């Protein structure tokens, strides 16, 4: 089944302790869609400016994304610049030029409203709400967000949370939003708002999936070198929800397997800047790394 | 088989955002021994002062530790005071009064030299070396350390590492010691010094075991409330090595199971101050939580 992704399409400047790039293809929708398309058809709802590079548009077209919901507006494309610290787990935002994103008001093409799986990637909660308002009853709606929206638009964000099936958020942002130091207590506070499940992202340490009944864990994949963590969370989400859309149902079993698929896909993303590695991932790559996860995660039960 | 533990016996003052205690029983050897004794006989090599509380000594005796290697010296017992931050993962040391520990030069009782399993808990590397010099060929020697020794006695510490089978260290300290940002590269750099295995401790996120051939992961146990993280690492080590001593052999399979046992035992430690919860843990408690780890860690392999 299809996956609808609402998010940003951007050009990024990225600085790490080891290398830098300028104007590379980025944005939450681009990472999530590239990951999701490894599993199912993907529709992108977003906006680009007239300056959006031809080669990047060509990639989106060749990847066979449904781009009917990708608006082109007068002005410049959303631009983000960030610098990573030595540990590659924390970063400073150097620039956030909203440009055409500032006035973005999504209008979903006819037919998008019945897409069964929806990922509201990191973008203004008001934009996420506007998109949700145009959806009929999706089977599963997943929300991602960040500290900026928690600090500046908490009420709008909470309104989206209440209409979401699964929330993805990193551990510090979850503590910030709920004011609970215990991640488990914080998770339960978030679930009390309505979502059926929560995924707590822990950067290189992995991710935990918490529901009212259960708890599941996916460690991070041990990489010799992380080239660029940008897009890890978005591609994790794309892999997670793409796998579920491919399966077409959502059992606890599938949720845990989807969690591993998300970790697998994200581990490829960070091996290169932009989507340079992610776009070339094959089904065989995924199967091989999924098996590696099983090998270092599983242990023998008690005699 | 028996487990020999060289470490500190202390009284601790602990402040958390939620509660505080003064003069409670602590020290790396106490936590590790209490954990290890859940699996095998334990010998303690350490030092206490004349002020060591009767009730604490009574506990060590009732626990049936072999205390022949626990010296009593004129002066005061080692005292540590620390304050945890809101996230309960980071802390500030408020006081470190070495007292009798300052002049501690361990003399192992006759017979200790042939104990097959040795845990060199967090203490001056010179003390660890002195103890190692009195050991015949142990089956397995495990080393724990901390940033203070990396900064002040790097050469002595490296000398111990070279004579150790398995090193336990937290992620930030491993990066500090090896100057490698990638944990996997850092682990390989540590292994290059001689140890056969390395356990990277990640606080609430769990721990990874790295060998030349393999990688294994144990996530942290999700607790509603962490009362006091003090001793988590020491009791992790005691549970890990105690399980191996109980099994009497060290296959990759046992290493992974031991990693889970360490995580299980440590998860009880942090549920109360000092050893208040840990000392009452039963075999049934361990089995039940071990099964919980399997439940939230294991996922179905690919069809």
Coordinates of C-alpha atoms in Angstrom, one line a residue:
Chain A
X1 CA 0.0 0.0 0.0
X2 CA 1.0 3.6 -0.4
X3 CA 2.7 6.0 2.0
X4 CA 2.0 9.7 2.1
X5 CA 4.8 11.9 3.4
X6 CA 4.3 15.5 4.4
X7 CA 7.6 17.3 5.0
X8 CA 10.4 19.5 3.8
X9 CA 12.4 19.4 0.6
X10 CA 15.6 21.3 1.2
X11 CA 19.2 22.1 0.3
X12 CA 21.5 21.6 3.2
X13 CA 25.0 22.9 4.2
X14 CA 26.5 20.4 6.6
X15 CA 29.7 20.6 8.6
X16 CA 31.1 17.7 10.5
X17 CA 34.5 17.4 12.3
X18 CA 35.8 15.5 9.3
X19 CA 34.2 17.0 6.2
X20 CA 31.7 19.6 4.9
X21 CA 29.3 19.9 2.0
X22 CA 27.2 22.8 0.6
X23 CA 23.8 22.8 -1.1
X24 CA 23.2 19.1 -1.0
X25 CA 19.7 17.6 -1.4
X26 CA 18.0 17.3 2.0
X27 CA 14.8 17.8 3.9
X28 CA 12.7 15.5 6.0
X29 CA 10.4 14.4 3.2
X30 CA 13.4 13.6 0.9
X31 CA 15.0 11.3 3.4
X32 CA 11.8 9.7 4.5
X33 CA 10.6 9.2 0.9
X34 CA 13.9 7.7 -0.2
X35 CA 13.7 5.3 2.7
X36 CA 10.0 4.5 2.3
X37 CA 10.4 3.8 -1.4
X38 CA 12.6 0.8 -0.6
X39 CA 9.3 -0.8 0.6
X40 CA 6.3 0.8 -1.0
X41 CA 5.0 3.6 -3.4
X42 CA 5.5 7.1 -1.9
X43 CA 3.6 10.3 -2.3
X44 CA 5.4 13.5 -1.4
X45 CA 3.6 16.6 -0.1
X46 CA 5.9 19.6 0.1
X47 CA 7.1 22.8 -1.6
X48 CA 10.2 23.8 -3.5
X49 CA 11.3 27.2 -4.9
X50 CA 12.2 28.1 -8.5
X51 CA 15.9 27.7 -7.6
X52 CA 15.5 24.0 -6.8
X53 CA 18.3 22.3 -8.8
X54 CA 17.3 20.4 -11.9
X55 CA 19.4 17.4 -10.9
X56 CA 17.6 17.1 -7.6
X57 CA 14.2 17.3 -9.3
X58 CA 15.4 14.7 -11.8
X59 CA 16.3 12.4 -8.9
X60 CA 12.8 12.7 -7.4
X61 CA 11.3 11.9 -10.7
X62 CA 13.6 9.0 -11.5
X63 CA 12.9 7.6 -8.0
X64 CA 9.3 7.5 -9.3
X65 CA 7.8 9.3 -6.3
X66 CA 4.3 10.6 -6.8
X67 CA 5.1 14.3 -7.0
X68 CA 1.7 15.7 -7.7
X69 CA 1.7 17.1 -4.1
X70 CA 5.1 18.8 -4.5
X71 CA 4.3 22.5 -5.1
X72 CA 6.7 24.8 -6.9
X73 CA 6.4 28.4 -5.7
X74 CA 8.1 31.7 -6.6
X75 CA 11.1 32.2 -4.4
X76 CA 13.9 30.1 -2.9
X77 CA 13.8 26.6 -1.6
X78 CA 14.0 25.9 2.1
X79 CA 17.7 25.9 3.2
X80 CA 19.2 24.5 6.4
X81 CA 22.8 24.6 7.6
X82 CA 24.1 22.6 10.6
X83 CA 27.4 21.8 12.3
X84 CA 28.0 18.5 14.2
X85 CA 30.1 18.2 17.3
X86 CA 33.0 15.8 17.8
X87 CA 30.7 13.0 19.1
X88 CA 28.5 13.2 16.0
X89 CA 25.5 12.9 18.2
X90 CA 24.9 16.6 18.9
X91 CA 24.7 19.5 16.5
X92 CA 24.2 23.3 16.2
X93 CA 21.9 24.8 13.6
X94 CA 23.8 27.5 11.8
X95 CA 21.0 28.7 9.5
X96 CA 17.3 28.0 8.9
X97 CA 16.1 29.9 5.8
X98 CA 12.4 29.0 5.4
X99 CA 11.9 30.8 2.1
X100 CA 8.9 29.2 0.3
X101 CA 8.3 27.0 3.3
X102 CA 7.3 30.1 5.3
X103 CA 4.0 30.4 3.4
X104 CA 3.4 26.8 2.6
X105 CA -0.2 25.7 3.0
X106 CA -0.5 22.1 1.6
X107 CA -3.3 21.3 -0.8
X108 CA -3.5 17.5 -1.2
X109 CA -4.2 16.3 -4.7
X110 CA -7.4 14.4 -5.3
X111 CA -7.0 10.8 -4.2
X112 CA -4.2 11.5 -1.6
X113 CA -6.9 11.7 1.0
X114 CA -7.5 8.0 1.0
X115 CA -3.8 7.0 1.3
X116 CA -3.7 4.4 4.2
X117 CA -0.3 5.3 5.7
X118 CA 0.8 8.9 6.5
X119 CA 4.1 10.3 7.8
X120 CA 3.9 13.8 9.1
X121 CA 7.6 14.5 9.0
X122 CA 9.3 17.4 10.9
X123 CA 7.6 20.6 9.7
X124 CA 5.4 23.3 11.2
X125 CA 2.6 21.6 13.2
X126 CA 0.1 23.9 11.6
X127 CA 1.1 22.5 8.2
X128 CA 0.8 19.0 9.6
X129 CA -2.7 19.8 10.8
X130 CA -3.7 21.3 7.5
X131 CA -2.6 18.1 5.8
X132 CA -4.4 15.9 8.3
X133 CA -7.6 17.8 7.8
X134 CA -7.6 16.7 4.2
X135 CA -7.1 13.0 5.0
X136 CA -9.9 10.5 5.4
X137 CA -9.3 7.8 8.1
X138 CA -5.7 6.7 7.5
X139 CA -4.8 3.3 8.9
X140 CA -1.8 4.7 10.6
X141 CA -0.5 8.3 11.1
X142 CA 3.0 8.8 12.3
X143 CA 4.3 12.1 13.6
X144 CA 7.8 13.4 13.9
X145 CA 8.8 16.7 15.5
X146 CA 11.6 18.6 17.1
X147 CA 12.5 20.9 20.0
X148 CA 11.8 24.1 18.0
X149 CA 8.1 23.3 17.7
X150 CA 7.9 22.2 21.3
X151 CA 9.3 25.6 22.3
X152 CA 7.4 27.8 19.9
X153 CA 4.1 26.0 19.1
X154 CA 3.4 23.6 21.9
X155 CA -0.4 23.9 21.6
X156 CA -0.5 23.2 17.8
X157 CA 1.9 20.3 18.3
X158 CA -0.3 18.8 21.0
X159 CA -3.3 19.1 18.7
X160 CA -1.4 17.0 16.1
X161 CA -0.2 14.5 18.8
X162 CA -3.9 13.9 19.8
X163 CA -4.7 12.9 16.2
X164 CA -1.7 10.7 15.7
X165 CA -1.3 6.9 16.0
X166 CA 2.4 6.9 16.6
X167 CA 4.7 9.7 17.7
X168 CA 8.5 9.7 17.0
X169 CA 10.6 11.9 19.2
X170 CA 14.1 11.9 20.5
X171 CA 14.8 11.2 24.2
X172 CA 15.7 14.8 25.2
X173 CA 12.8 16.3 23.4
X174 CA 10.4 13.8 25.0
X175 CA 11.7 14.8 28.4
X176 CA 11.4 18.5 27.4
X177 CA 7.8 18.1 26.2
X178 CA 6.6 16.0 29.1
X179 CA 8.8 17.4 31.9
X180 CA 9.4 13.8 33.1
X181 CA 12.9 12.6 33.7
X182 CA 12.1 8.9 33.4
X183 CA 11.8 8.0 29.7
X184 CA 9.2 5.4 30.6
X185 CA 7.1 7.9 32.5
X186 CA 7.6 10.4 29.8
X187 CA 6.4 7.9 27.2
X188 CA 3.3 7.1 29.2
X189 CA 2.5 10.8 29.5
X190 CA 2.7 11.1 25.7
X191 CA 0.6 8.0 25.2
X192 CA -2.0 9.5 27.6
X193 CA -2.6 12.2 24.9
X194 CA -4.0 9.6 22.5
X195 CA -1.3 7.9 20.4
X196 CA -1.3 4.1 20.4
X197 CA 2.5 4.0 20.3
X198 CA 5.6 6.0 20.7
X199 CA 9.1 5.6 19.3
X200 CA 11.9 7.2 21.4
X201 CA 14.9 7.9 19.3
X202 CA 18.3 7.7 21.0
X203 CA 20.7 8.6 18.3
X204 CA 23.6 6.1 18.0
X205 CA 22.1 4.2 20.9
X206 CA 19.1 3.1 18.9
X207 CA 15.3 3.4 19.5
X208 CA 12.6 2.1 21.8
X209 CA 9.0 1.5 20.9
X210 CA 6.5 1.9 23.7
X211 CA 2.9 1.0 23.7
X212 CA 0.3 0.7 26.5
X213 CA 1.0 -3.0 26.6
X214 CA 4.6 -3.4 25.4
X215 CA 8.1 -2.2 25.1
X216 CA 10.5 -3.1 22.2
X217 CA 14.1 -2.1 21.6
X218 CA 16.3 -1.7 18.5
X219 CA 19.9 -0.8 19.2
X220 CA 21.9 1.4 16.8
X221 CA 24.0 -0.4 14.2
X222 CA 27.7 -0.2 15.1
X223 CA 29.4 1.7 12.3
X224 CA 33.2 2.2 12.0
X225 CA 32.5 5.7 10.6
X226 CA 29.5 8.0 10.7
X227 CA 29.9 10.4 7.9
X228 CA 26.7 12.5 8.4
X229 CA 23.9 11.8 10.9
X230 CA 21.5 14.2 9.0
X231 CA 18.3 12.5 8.0
X232 CA 18.9 9.4 10.2
X233 CA 15.6 10.0 12.0
X234 CA 13.6 10.8 8.8
X235 CA 14.9 7.7 7.0
X236 CA 14.3 5.6 10.2
X237 CA 10.7 6.8 10.0
X238 CA 10.5 6.1 6.2
X239 CA 11.9 2.6 6.7
X240 CA 9.6 1.9 9.7
X241 CA 6.4 3.0 8.1
X242 CA 7.4 1.8 4.6
X243 CA 7.8 -1.7 6.0
X244 CA 4.4 -1.5 7.7
X245 CA 2.7 -0.2 4.5
X246 CA 4.3 -3.0 2.6
X247 CA 3.0 -5.6 5.1
X248 CA -0.4 -3.8 5.1
X249 CA -1.2 -4.6 8.8
X250 CA 0.1 -3.5 12.2
X251 CA 0.5 -6.3 14.7
X252 CA 2.9 -6.0 17.7
X253 CA 5.1 -8.4 15.8
X254 CA 5.2 -6.2 12.8
X255 CA 5.8 -3.1 14.9
X256 CA 9.0 -4.7 16.3
X257 CA 10.2 -5.9 12.9
X258 CA 9.4 -2.4 11.5
X259 CA 11.5 -0.9 14.3
X260 CA 14.5 -3.0 13.1
X261 CA 13.9 -2.1 9.5
X262 CA 13.9 1.6 10.5
X263 CA 17.2 1.1 12.3
X264 CA 18.7 -0.8 9.3
X265 CA 17.7 1.9 6.8
X266 CA 18.9 4.7 9.0
X267 CA 22.3 3.0 9.4
X268 CA 22.9 3.3 5.7
X269 CA 21.8 6.9 5.6
X270 CA 24.6 8.1 8.0
X271 CA 27.3 6.3 5.9
X272 CA 27.4 9.3 3.5
X273 CA 26.2 12.9 3.1
X274 CA 22.7 13.6 1.9
X275 CA 21.1 10.5 0.4
X276 CA 24.3 9.4 -1.4
X277 CA 24.3 6.0 0.2
X278 CA 20.6 5.6 1.0
X279 CA 19.5 6.0 -2.6
X280 CA 21.6 3.0 -3.7
X281 CA 20.5 0.6 -0.9
X282 CA 19.2 -2.7 -2.3
X283 CA 16.8 -5.3 -0.8
X284 CA 19.8 -7.5 -0.4
X285 CA 21.6 -4.8 1.6
X286 CA 18.6 -4.6 3.9
X287 CA 18.2 -8.3 4.4
X288 CA 22.0 -8.7 5.2
X289 CA 22.0 -5.9 7.8
X290 CA 18.7 -7.0 9.3
X291 CA 20.3 -10.4 9.9
X292 CA 23.3 -8.7 11.5
X293 CA 20.9 -6.9 13.9
X294 CA 19.4 -10.3 14.8
X295 CA 22.9 -11.7 15.4
X296 CA 24.1 -9.1 17.8
X297 CA 20.8 -8.5 19.5
X298 CA 19.5 -12.1 20.2
X299 CA 20.8 -14.1 23.1
X300 CA 19.8 -17.6 24.3
X301 CA 17.0 -17.9 26.7
X302 CA 17.4 -19.5 30.1
X303 CA 17.8 -23.3 30.1
Chain B
X1 CA 34.1 -21.2 40.8
X2 CA 35.1 -18.3 42.9
X3 CA 35.4 -14.6 42.0
X4 CA 38.0 -12.3 43.4
X5 CA 37.1 -8.6 43.6
X6 CA 39.6 -5.9 44.2
X7 CA 38.0 -2.5 44.8
X8 CA 36.8 0.1 47.2
X9 CA 34.6 -0.3 50.3
X10 CA 33.1 3.1 51.1
X11 CA 30.5 5.2 52.8
X12 CA 28.7 7.5 50.3
X13 CA 26.7 10.7 50.5
X14 CA 24.3 10.8 47.5
X15 CA 22.1 13.6 46.2
X16 CA 19.6 13.1 43.5
X17 CA 17.0 15.6 42.2
X18 CA 14.4 13.6 44.2
X19 CA 16.1 12.4 47.4
X20 CA 19.4 12.3 49.4
X21 CA 21.2 9.9 51.7
X22 CA 24.4 10.3 53.9
X23 CA 26.9 7.7 54.9
X24 CA 25.4 4.8 53.2
X25 CA 27.3 1.6 52.4
X26 CA 29.0 1.9 49.0
X27 CA 32.2 1.3 47.1
X28 CA 33.0 -0.6 43.9
X29 CA 33.9 -3.8 45.7
X30 CA 30.7 -3.8 47.7
X31 CA 28.4 -3.4 44.7
X32 CA 30.3 -5.9 42.6
X33 CA 30.5 -8.4 45.4
X34 CA 26.9 -8.2 46.3
X35 CA 26.0 -8.7 42.6
X36 CA 28.6 -11.5 42.1
X37 CA 27.4 -13.4 45.2
X38 CA 24.1 -14.0 43.4
X39 CA 26.0 -16.4 41.2
X40 CA 29.2 -17.6 43.0
X41 CA 31.5 -17.4 46.1
X42 CA 33.2 -14.0 46.3
X43 CA 36.5 -12.9 47.8
X44 CA 36.9 -9.2 48.6
X45 CA 40.3 -7.4 48.6
X46 CA 40.0 -3.9 49.9
X47 CA 40.5 -1.7 53.0
X48 CA 38.3 -0.1 55.6
X49 CA 39.1 2.3 58.4
X50 CA 38.4 1.9 62.2
X51 CA 35.2 4.0 61.7
X52 CA 33.6 1.5 59.4
X53 CA 30.1 1.0 60.8
X54 CA 29.4 -2.3 62.7
X55 CA 26.2 -2.8 60.8
X56 CA 28.0 -2.6 57.4
X57 CA 30.6 -5.1 58.6
X58 CA 27.8 -7.3 59.8
X59 CA 26.2 -7.2 56.3
X60 CA 29.5 -8.2 54.7
X61 CA 29.9 -11.1 57.1
X62 CA 26.2 -12.3 56.8
X63 CA 26.5 -12.2 53.0
X64 CA 29.3 -14.8 53.6
X65 CA 31.9 -13.0 51.5
X66 CA 35.4 -14.2 52.0
X67 CA 36.8 -11.2 53.9
X68 CA 40.3 -12.4 54.6
X69 CA 41.5 -9.9 52.0
X70 CA 39.6 -7.0 53.6
X71 CA 42.2 -5.0 55.6
X72 CA 41.3 -2.8 58.6
X73 CA 43.7 0.1 58.9
X74 CA 44.0 3.0 61.4
X75 CA 42.1 6.0 60.1
X76 CA 38.8 6.7 58.3
X77 CA 37.1 4.7 55.6
X78 CA 37.1 5.9 52.0
X79 CA 34.3 8.4 51.6
X80 CA 32.6 9.6 48.3
X81 CA 29.9 12.2 47.8
X82 CA 28.1 12.8 44.5
X83 CA 25.2 14.7 43.1
X84 CA 23.1 13.5 40.1
X85 CA 21.7 15.8 37.5
X86 CA 18.1 15.9 36.4
X87 CA 18.6 13.2 33.7
X88 CA 20.1 10.8 36.3
X89 CA 22.7 9.9 33.7
X90 CA 25.3 12.5 34.6
X91 CA 26.7 13.5 38.0
X92 CA 29.1 15.8 39.8
X93 CA 31.6 14.4 42.4
X94 CA 31.2 16.6 45.5
X95 CA 33.9 14.9 47.6
X96 CA 36.4 12.2 47.4
X97 CA 38.1 11.5 50.8
X98 CA 40.6 8.6 50.1
X99 CA 41.5 8.3 53.8
X100 CA 42.8 4.7 54.3
X101 CA 42.6 4.1 50.6
X102 CA 45.4 6.6 50.0
X103 CA 48.0 4.2 51.4
X104 CA 46.3 0.9 50.4
X105 CA 48.8 -1.7 49.2
X106 CA 46.9 -5.0 48.8
X107 CA 48.4 -8.2 50.1
X108 CA 46.4 -11.2 48.9
X109 CA 45.8 -14.0 51.4
X110 CA 47.4 -17.3 50.7
X111 CA 45.2 -19.2 48.2
X112 CA 43.6 -16.1 46.6
X113 CA 46.4 -16.2 43.9
X114 CA 44.7 -19.2 42.2
X115 CA 41.2 -17.8 42.1
X116 CA 40.1 -18.3 38.4
X117 CA 38.0 -15.1 37.9
X118 CA 39.2 -11.6 38.9
X119 CA 37.4 -8.3 38.8
X120 CA 39.7 -5.3 39.2
X121 CA 37.0 -2.8 40.1
X122 CA 37.4 1.0 39.9
X123 CA 40.4 1.9 42.0
X124 CA 44.0 3.2 41.5
X125 CA 45.6 1.3 38.6
X126 CA 48.7 0.9 40.8
X127 CA 46.6 -1.0 43.3
X128 CA 45.1 -3.1 40.5
X129 CA 48.7 -3.9 39.3
X130 CA 49.8 -4.8 42.7
X131 CA 46.9 -7.3 43.0
X132 CA 47.5 -8.7 39.6
X133 CA 51.2 -9.3 40.4
X134 CA 50.1 -11.7 43.2
X135 CA 47.8 -13.7 40.9
X136 CA 48.7 -16.9 39.1
X137 CA 47.1 -17.2 35.7
X138 CA 43.4 -16.3 36.2
X139 CA 41.0 -17.7 33.6
X140 CA 39.6 -14.2 33.1
X141 CA 40.6 -10.8 34.4
X142 CA 38.1 -8.0 34.0
X143 CA 39.1 -4.3 34.5
X144 CA 36.9 -1.3 35.3
X145 CA 38.2 2.2 35.4
X146 CA 37.1 5.9 35.2
X147 CA 38.0 9.2 33.7
X148 CA 40.0 10.3 36.8
X149 CA 42.6 7.5 36.2
X150 CA 42.7 8.2 32.4
X151 CA 43.6 11.8 33.2
X152 CA 46.0 11.3 36.1
X153 CA 47.6 7.8 35.6
X154 CA 47.2 6.9 31.9
X155 CA 50.5 4.9 31.8
X156 CA 49.6 2.8 34.8
X157 CA 46.1 2.3 33.5
X158 CA 47.5 1.1 30.1
X159 CA 49.8 -1.3 31.9
X160 CA 46.7 -2.9 33.5
X161 CA 44.8 -2.9 30.3
X162 CA 47.6 -4.9 28.6
X163 CA 47.2 -7.6 31.3
X164 CA 43.4 -7.7 31.2
X165 CA 41.1 -10.1 29.3
X166 CA 38.1 -7.8 29.3
X167 CA 37.9 -4.1 29.8
X168 CA 34.7 -2.3 31.0
X169 CA 34.5 1.4 30.3
X170 CA 31.8 3.9 29.6
X171 CA 31.4 5.4 26.1
X172 CA 32.7 8.8 26.9
X173 CA 35.7 7.5 28.8
X174 CA 36.5 5.1 25.9
X175 CA 36.4 8.1 23.5
X176 CA 38.6 10.0 25.9
X177 CA 41.2 7.3 26.3
X178 CA 41.5 6.4 22.6
X179 CA 40.8 9.8 21.1
X180 CA 38.5 8.1 18.6
X181 CA 35.0 9.5 18.0
X182 CA 33.6 6.3 16.5
X183 CA 32.9 3.8 19.4
X184 CA 33.7 0.9 17.2
X185 CA 37.0 2.3 16.2
X186 CA 37.7 3.3 19.8
X187 CA 36.8 -0.3 20.8
X188 CA 39.2 -1.8 18.3
X189 CA 41.9 0.6 19.4
X190 CA 41.4 -0.7 23.0
X191 CA 41.4 -4.3 21.9
X192 CA 44.7 -3.7 20.0
X193 CA 46.3 -3.2 23.4
X194 CA 45.7 -6.9 24.3
X195 CA 42.2 -7.5 25.8
X196 CA 40.1 -10.2 24.1
X197 CA 36.9 -8.3 24.8
X198 CA 35.6 -4.9 25.7
X199 CA 32.3 -3.8 27.3
X200 CA 31.2 -0.3 26.4
X201 CA 28.8 0.9 29.1
X202 CA 26.2 3.4 27.9
X203 CA 24.3 4.2 31.1
X204 CA 20.5 3.9 30.7
X205 CA 21.0 3.0 27.0
X206 CA 22.6 -0.3 27.9
X207 CA 26.0 -1.9 27.1
X208 CA 27.8 -3.3 24.0
X209 CA 30.3 -6.2 24.1
X210 CA 33.0 -6.0 21.4
X211 CA 35.5 -8.7 20.5
X212 CA 37.8 -9.1 17.5
X213 CA 35.1 -11.3 15.9
X214 CA 31.9 -10.2 17.3
X215 CA 29.5 -7.5 18.7
X216 CA 26.7 -8.0 21.2
X217 CA 24.2 -5.6 22.7
X218 CA 22.2 -5.5 25.9
X219 CA 19.8 -2.5 26.1
X220 CA 19.1 -0.9 29.5
X221 CA 16.1 -2.1 31.4
X222 CA 13.2 0.4 31.2
X223 CA 12.4 1.5 34.7
X224 CA 9.6 3.9 35.7
X225 CA 11.9 5.4 38.3
X226 CA 15.7 5.3 38.8
X227 CA 16.3 6.1 42.5
X228 CA 20.1 6.0 42.5
X229 CA 22.4 5.1 39.6
X230 CA 25.4 4.7 41.9
X231 CA 27.0 1.2 41.6
X232 CA 25.1 0.3 38.4
X233 CA 28.4 -0.3 36.6
X234 CA 30.0 -2.2 39.5
X235 CA 27.0 -4.5 40.0
X236 CA 26.8 -4.9 36.2
X237 CA 30.4 -6.2 36.3
X238 CA 29.6 -8.4 39.3
X239 CA 26.6 -10.0 37.6
X240 CA 28.5 -10.4 34.3
X241 CA 31.6 -12.0 35.8
X242 CA 29.6 -13.9 38.5
X243 CA 27.5 -15.6 35.9
X244 CA 30.6 -16.6 33.9
X245 CA 32.3 -17.9 37.1
X246 CA 29.1 -19.9 37.8
X247 CA 29.2 -21.4 34.3
X248 CA 32.9 -22.0 34.5
X249 CA 33.6 -21.4 30.8
X250 CA 33.7 -18.5 28.5
X251 CA 32.1 -19.1 25.0
X252 CA 30.8 -16.3 22.9
X253 CA 27.3 -17.6 23.8
X254 CA 28.1 -17.3 27.5
X255 CA 29.5 -13.8 27.0
X256 CA 26.3 -12.6 25.5
X257 CA 24.2 -14.2 28.2
X258 CA 26.5 -12.8 30.9
X259 CA 26.0 -9.4 29.3
X260 CA 22.2 -9.7 29.9
X261 CA 22.8 -11.0 33.4
X262 CA 24.9 -7.9 34.1
X263 CA 22.1 -5.6 32.8
X264 CA 19.5 -7.5 34.8
X265 CA 21.4 -7.2 38.1
X266 CA 22.3 -3.5 37.5
X267 CA 18.6 -2.7 36.8
X268 CA 17.8 -3.8 40.4
X269 CA 20.7 -1.8 41.9
X270 CA 19.4 1.5 40.6
X271 CA 15.9 0.9 42.1
X272 CA 17.1 2.0 45.5
X273 CA 20.0 3.7 47.3
X274 CA 23.1 1.8 48.2
X275 CA 22.5 -2.0 48.0
X276 CA 19.1 -1.8 49.5
X277 CA 17.4 -3.4 46.6
X278 CA 20.3 -5.4 45.2
X279 CA 20.9 -7.3 48.4
X280 CA 17.4 -8.7 48.4
X281 CA 17.4 -9.9 44.8
X282 CA 16.5 -13.6 44.4
X283 CA 17.2 -16.1 41.6
X284 CA 13.5 -15.9 40.7
X285 CA 13.8 -12.1 40.3
X286 CA 16.8 -12.6 38.0
X287 CA 15.0 -15.2 35.9
X288 CA 11.9 -13.1 35.5
X289 CA 13.7 -10.0 34.4
X290 CA 16.0 -11.9 32.1
X291 CA 12.9 -13.2 30.3
X292 CA 11.6 -9.6 30.1
X293 CA 14.9 -8.6 28.4
X294 CA 14.4 -11.4 25.9
X295 CA 10.8 -10.3 25.3
X296 CA 11.6 -6.7 24.4
X297 CA 14.9 -7.5 22.6
X298 CA 14.1 -10.4 20.4
X299 CA 12.3 -9.9 17.1
X300 CA 11.3 -12.4 14.4
X301 CA 13.9 -13.1 11.7
X302 CA 13.1 -12.6 8.0
X303 CA 10.7 -15.1 6.4

